Amino acid sequence: AWEVLEAEAMCQALEATGQDQPIEEANKFQVAPKDLEFGKSNQAALGLEAFMGVGDEEQFRSFLGQGVQAIEEEIARNGTDEDKECLQYVLYQEAGKNQGGLKRDCDAFGNMRHDRQVPGPTRMRGMHFKDFCDL
């Protein structure tokens, strides 16, 4: 019974914020920074450096300056095979491509999601990393 009440409360909260739209209508990538939540306040107070496990703010700032290269190096050094494959997909593959038996960015029927497509030269195509960055 409490599961039903909890689900009803979640639905009411979503309706009140206007976030009850289907994924095609709502854009989860366009959120005001003040609306982002990153865990509990006592953890957030420690700063992003603590969450990421970097030694100090100076080291953290050096990572920021390296951009995607720092992410690639970190995953190459410490990532699992699955982490490495996922990063390659995100950075270099078109959304909807079948990678390692997984069909990503698709709906339950295996069709590429409409919000993961952009116009190509002759037809709609899956988005690339740059397309997501340009949103």
CSV table of C-alpha atoms in Angstrom, one decimal:
chain,number,residue,atom,x,y,z
A,1,ALA,CA,0.0,0.0,0.0
A,2,TRP,CA,2.8,2.4,0.8
A,3,GLU,CA,4.3,1.9,-2.7
A,4,VAL,CA,1.1,3.1,-4.3
A,5,LEU,CA,1.0,6.2,-2.0
A,6,GLU,CA,4.7,6.9,-2.8
A,7,ALA,CA,4.1,6.6,-6.6
A,8,GLU,CA,1.0,8.9,-6.3
A,9,ALA,CA,3.1,11.4,-4.4
A,10,MET,CA,5.8,11.3,-7.1
A,11,CYS,CA,3.3,11.8,-9.9
A,12,GLN,CA,1.8,14.8,-8.1
A,13,ALA,CA,5.2,16.3,-7.6
A,14,LEU,CA,6.1,15.8,-11.3
A,15,GLU,CA,2.8,17.3,-12.4
A,16,ALA,CA,3.4,20.3,-10.1
A,17,THR,CA,6.8,21.0,-11.7
A,18,GLY,CA,5.6,20.3,-15.3
A,19,GLN,CA,8.1,17.4,-15.6
A,20,ASP,CA,5.4,14.8,-16.3
A,21,GLN,CA,5.8,15.2,-20.1
A,22,PRO,CA,6.9,12.2,-22.2
A,23,ILE,CA,10.6,12.2,-22.9
A,24,GLU,CA,10.1,13.5,-26.5
A,25,GLU,CA,8.4,16.6,-25.2
A,26,ALA,CA,10.6,17.3,-22.1
A,27,ASN,CA,14.3,18.0,-22.6
A,28,LYS,CA,16.3,16.5,-19.7
A,29,PHE,CA,19.4,18.3,-21.0
A,30,GLN,CA,18.0,21.8,-20.5
A,31,VAL,CA,18.0,22.3,-16.7
A,32,ALA,CA,18.9,25.4,-14.8
A,33,PRO,CA,22.1,24.8,-12.8
A,34,LYS,CA,20.3,25.8,-9.5
A,35,ASP,CA,17.9,22.8,-10.1
A,36,LEU,CA,20.6,20.2,-10.2
A,37,GLU,CA,21.0,18.0,-7.2
A,38,PHE,CA,24.2,16.0,-6.4
A,39,GLY,CA,23.4,14.0,-3.3
A,40,LYS,CA,23.1,14.9,0.3
A,41,SER,CA,24.1,18.4,1.6
A,42,ASN,CA,26.8,17.0,3.9
A,43,GLN,CA,28.4,15.3,1.0
A,44,ALA,CA,28.0,18.3,-1.3
A,45,ALA,CA,29.7,20.5,1.2
A,46,LEU,CA,32.9,18.6,0.7
A,47,GLY,CA,33.2,19.9,-2.8
A,48,LEU,CA,33.5,18.2,-6.2
A,49,GLU,CA,37.2,17.4,-5.6
A,50,ALA,CA,36.2,15.0,-2.7
A,51,PHE,CA,33.5,13.4,-4.8
A,52,MET,CA,35.9,12.8,-7.7
A,53,GLY,CA,38.7,11.6,-5.4
A,54,VAL,CA,41.3,14.1,-6.5
A,55,GLY,CA,43.8,15.2,-4.0
A,56,ASP,CA,43.3,18.9,-3.9
A,57,GLU,CA,41.7,21.9,-5.7
A,58,GLU,CA,44.9,22.6,-7.8
A,59,GLN,CA,44.9,19.0,-9.1
A,60,PHE,CA,41.2,19.3,-9.8
A,61,ARG,CA,41.6,22.5,-11.7
A,62,SER,CA,44.4,20.9,-13.8
A,63,PHE,CA,41.9,18.1,-14.8
A,64,LEU,CA,39.3,20.7,-15.8
A,65,GLY,CA,41.8,22.3,-18.2
A,66,GLN,CA,42.4,19.1,-20.0
A,67,GLY,CA,38.7,18.5,-20.9
A,68,VAL,CA,37.8,15.3,-22.7
A,69,GLN,CA,41.4,14.2,-22.9
A,70,ALA,CA,41.5,13.9,-19.0
A,71,ILE,CA,38.4,11.7,-19.1
A,72,GLU,CA,39.9,9.5,-21.8
A,73,GLU,CA,43.1,9.1,-19.8
A,74,GLU,CA,41.3,8.4,-16.5
A,75,ILE,CA,39.1,5.7,-18.2
A,76,ALA,CA,42.2,4.2,-19.9
A,77,ARG,CA,44.0,4.0,-16.6
A,78,ASN,CA,41.2,3.0,-14.2
A,79,GLY,CA,38.2,2.0,-16.2
A,80,THR,CA,36.7,-1.5,-16.8
A,81,ASP,CA,36.4,-2.9,-20.3
A,82,GLU,CA,32.8,-1.9,-20.2
A,83,ASP,CA,33.7,1.7,-19.1
A,84,LYS,CA,36.1,1.9,-22.1
A,85,GLU,CA,33.6,0.6,-24.5
A,86,CYS,CA,30.9,3.0,-23.2
A,87,LEU,CA,33.2,6.0,-23.5
A,88,GLN,CA,34.1,5.1,-27.1
A,89,TYR,CA,30.4,4.9,-27.9
A,90,VAL,CA,29.6,8.3,-26.3
A,91,LEU,CA,32.6,10.1,-27.8
A,92,TYR,CA,32.9,8.6,-31.2
A,93,GLN,CA,29.8,6.6,-32.3
A,94,GLU,CA,26.5,7.7,-33.6
A,95,ALA,CA,23.6,7.3,-31.2
A,96,GLY,CA,21.6,4.2,-31.9
A,97,LYS,CA,24.5,2.1,-33.2
A,98,ASN,CA,24.6,-1.5,-32.0
A,99,GLN,CA,27.8,-1.8,-29.9
A,100,GLY,CA,28.8,-5.1,-28.4
A,101,GLY,CA,25.3,-6.6,-28.7
A,102,LEU,CA,23.8,-3.5,-27.0
A,103,LYS,CA,21.4,-1.3,-28.9
A,104,ARG,CA,21.7,2.1,-27.2
A,105,ASP,CA,19.5,5.2,-27.4
A,106,CYS,CA,16.6,3.2,-28.6
A,107,ASP,CA,13.0,2.7,-27.3
A,108,ALA,CA,11.6,-0.6,-26.0
A,109,PHE,CA,11.0,-1.7,-29.6
A,110,GLY,CA,14.5,-1.2,-30.7
A,111,ASN,CA,13.8,2.1,-32.7
A,112,MET,CA,16.1,5.0,-32.2
A,113,ARG,CA,14.6,7.6,-29.9
A,114,HIS,CA,13.4,10.7,-31.7
A,115,ASP,CA,15.3,13.0,-29.2
A,116,ARG,CA,18.6,11.3,-30.2
A,117,GLN,CA,18.3,12.2,-33.9
A,118,VAL,CA,19.2,15.2,-36.0
A,119,PRO,CA,18.8,16.0,-39.7
A,120,GLY,CA,21.5,14.4,-41.9
A,121,PRO,CA,22.3,15.1,-45.5
A,122,THR,CA,19.5,12.8,-46.8
A,123,ARG,CA,17.7,11.5,-43.7
A,124,MET,CA,17.6,11.8,-39.9
A,125,ARG,CA,20.7,10.3,-38.3
A,126,GLY,CA,21.8,9.5,-34.8
A,127,MET,CA,23.4,12.3,-32.8
A,128,HIS,CA,27.1,12.5,-32.3
A,129,PHE,CA,28.8,13.8,-29.1
A,130,LYS,CA,29.1,17.3,-30.7
A,131,ASP,CA,25.4,17.3,-31.4
A,132,PHE,CA,24.7,16.8,-27.7
A,133,CYS,CA,27.2,19.5,-26.8
A,134,ASP,CA,25.5,21.9,-29.2
A,135,LEU,CA,22.1,21.6,-27.5
